[in-house]
Short mmCIF file of C-alpha atoms in Angstrom, two decimals:
data_model
loop_
_atom_site.label_atom_id
_atom_site.label_comp_id
_atom_site.label_asym_id
_atom_site.label_seq_id
_atom_site.Cartn_x
_atom_site.Cartn_y
_atom_site.Cartn_z
CA GLN A 1 -1.67 -174.31 89.46
CA VAL A 2 -1.90 -170.47 89.67
CA GLN A 3 -1.60 -168.68 86.26
CA LEU A 4 -1.66 -164.98 85.40
CA VAL A 5 -1.92 -163.85 81.94
CA GLU A 6 -1.47 -160.25 80.83
CA SER A 7 -2.75 -158.46 77.69
CA GLY A 8 -3.23 -155.12 76.36
CA GLY A 9 0.07 -153.80 75.82
CA GLY A 10 1.17 -152.05 72.54
CA SER A 11 2.63 -148.80 71.09
CA VAL A 12 1.10 -145.41 71.49
CA GLN A 13 2.20 -141.81 71.40
CA ALA A 14 2.67 -139.68 74.37
CA GLY A 15 -0.40 -138.51 75.80
CA GLY A 16 -2.32 -141.68 74.82
CA SER A 17 -3.93 -144.46 76.95
CA LEU A 18 -3.73 -148.06 77.22
CA ARG A 19 -5.54 -150.60 79.38
CA LEU A 20 -3.73 -153.71 80.59
CA SER A 21 -5.50 -156.79 81.70
CA CYS A 22 -4.26 -159.52 84.10
CA THR A 23 -6.58 -162.70 84.20
CA VAL A 24 -5.85 -164.94 87.14
CA SER A 25 -6.67 -168.58 87.25
CA GLY A 26 -6.09 -171.39 89.71
CA TYR A 27 -6.04 -169.33 92.83
CA THR A 28 -7.81 -171.23 95.57
CA ASP A 29 -7.99 -168.28 97.95
CA THR A 30 -10.97 -165.92 97.46
CA ARG A 31 -8.87 -162.99 98.48
CA PHE A 32 -5.37 -162.28 97.23
CA CYS A 33 -3.15 -159.36 96.23
CA VAL A 34 -2.48 -158.51 92.59
CA GLY A 35 0.30 -156.11 91.88
CA TRP A 36 1.52 -154.51 88.59
CA PHE A 37 5.15 -154.08 88.07
CA ARG A 38 7.32 -152.70 85.24
CA GLN A 39 10.74 -153.21 84.01
CA THR A 40 13.18 -151.93 81.53
CA PRO A 41 16.48 -153.34 80.42
CA GLY A 42 19.19 -152.91 82.89
CA LYS A 43 16.87 -151.77 85.71
CA GLN A 44 15.10 -153.29 88.64
CA ARG A 45 11.56 -154.13 88.49
CA GLU A 46 9.52 -151.36 89.72
CA TRP A 47 6.18 -151.53 91.51
CA VAL A 48 3.45 -149.59 89.84
CA ALA A 49 0.09 -150.61 91.56
CA ALA A 50 -1.76 -153.19 93.69
CA ILE A 51 -5.25 -154.20 94.50
CA TYR A 52 -6.75 -156.62 96.93
CA PHE A 53 -8.70 -158.95 94.80
CA GLY A 54 -12.00 -159.87 96.34
CA ALA A 55 -11.74 -157.09 98.88
CA ARG A 56 -11.26 -153.32 99.12
CA GLY A 57 -7.96 -151.54 98.80
CA THR A 58 -6.05 -150.07 95.87
CA TYR A 59 -2.59 -148.66 95.85
CA LEU A 60 -0.66 -146.62 93.28
CA ALA A 61 3.02 -145.58 92.92
CA ASP A 62 3.42 -141.75 93.36
CA SER A 63 4.90 -141.55 89.74
CA VAL A 64 1.61 -142.82 88.41
CA GLU A 65 -1.18 -142.07 90.89
CA ASP A 66 -2.68 -139.25 88.93
CA ARG A 67 -2.61 -141.03 85.61
CA PHE A 68 -3.18 -144.70 86.23
CA THR A 69 -6.15 -146.58 87.81
CA ILE A 70 -6.35 -150.20 88.98
CA THR A 71 -9.63 -151.84 89.10
CA GLN A 72 -10.90 -155.49 89.41
CA ASP A 73 -13.58 -157.60 87.72
CA SER A 74 -14.35 -160.62 90.14
CA VAL A 75 -16.67 -162.17 87.59
CA GLU A 76 -13.98 -162.32 85.02
CA ASP A 77 -11.10 -162.80 87.64
CA THR A 78 -9.38 -160.05 85.90
CA VAL A 79 -7.44 -157.01 87.26
CA TYR A 80 -7.11 -153.93 84.94
CA LEU A 81 -4.56 -151.29 84.77
CA GLN A 82 -5.91 -148.32 83.04
CA MET A 83 -3.20 -145.98 81.99
CA ALA A 84 -3.76 -142.41 80.72
CA SER A 85 -1.61 -139.39 79.78
CA LEU A 86 1.23 -141.86 79.09
CA LYS A 87 4.75 -140.66 78.79
CA PRO A 88 7.92 -142.13 76.99
CA GLU A 89 9.31 -143.01 80.54
CA ASP A 90 6.28 -145.29 81.04
CA SER A 91 7.77 -147.48 78.34
CA ALA A 92 8.62 -150.81 79.88
CA MET A 93 7.65 -154.56 79.99
CA TYR A 94 4.63 -154.67 82.45
CA TYR A 95 4.04 -157.63 84.65
CA CYS A 96 1.26 -158.63 87.04
CA ALA A 97 1.93 -160.83 90.04
CA ALA A 98 -0.09 -162.15 92.88
CA ARG A 99 0.47 -163.05 96.61
CA PRO A 100 -1.85 -164.06 99.50
CA ALA A 101 -3.98 -161.40 100.73
CA TYR A 102 -2.90 -161.94 104.46
CA GLN A 103 0.65 -161.07 103.52
CA GLY A 104 -0.44 -157.58 102.35
CA CYS A 105 -0.05 -155.81 99.20
CA GLY A 106 3.55 -155.01 99.26
CA ILE A 107 5.74 -153.16 96.76
CA GLY A 108 8.70 -155.61 96.84
CA PRO A 109 8.72 -158.04 93.83
CA ALA A 110 10.37 -160.83 95.79
CA ALA A 111 7.28 -161.06 97.84
CA TYR A 112 5.06 -162.11 95.06
CA SER A 113 4.74 -165.81 94.38
CA TYR A 114 3.08 -166.05 90.97
CA TRP A 115 3.96 -163.84 87.71
CA GLY A 116 2.66 -163.47 84.29
CA GLN A 117 4.73 -163.47 81.33
CA GLY A 118 4.52 -159.60 80.79
CA THR A 119 3.15 -157.39 78.09
CA GLN A 120 5.22 -154.54 76.43
CA VAL A 121 4.24 -151.00 76.64
CA THR A 122 6.05 -148.49 74.19
CA VAL A 123 5.36 -144.66 74.36
CA SER A 124 6.80 -142.74 71.78
CA SER A 125 7.31 -138.81 72.00
#
C-alpha cells in the first residue's frame, strides 16, 4: 500500500522560508513522479512542482520557480519542497502526490493516484 506523509508546514511571516517533506512508502516501482499541489478553500487544486523520484527531472510552476526548489533524498525516500521568499498568496494546504514515472510528471491532479493528507502553510503579511 502506497502512503505519502507530508510534514513541515506552519506559520511564517512574508519573506520567510519553510521546507516541506513528503515521505513515500510502499511504492514498488523504483521510479515514479512526485508532485506538490496546493489548495485554498473554494479554489481548485494548483500544481506547484514535480520531480522524477529515482531519476533526473524537476519542474516548477512559473509562479514559484524563482523561490521554490524541489529535491529528493533516495535514501530516506523523501521529497522536499524548499520554499523561500514566501508571500501571503502562498498560503494554502499543500499536498504531495505520486504517479508512475512512465506516465510523466503531469500538472493535472486527476492523473495522480496517491495523495498525502496535506500540511498547512500560512504566510502573514
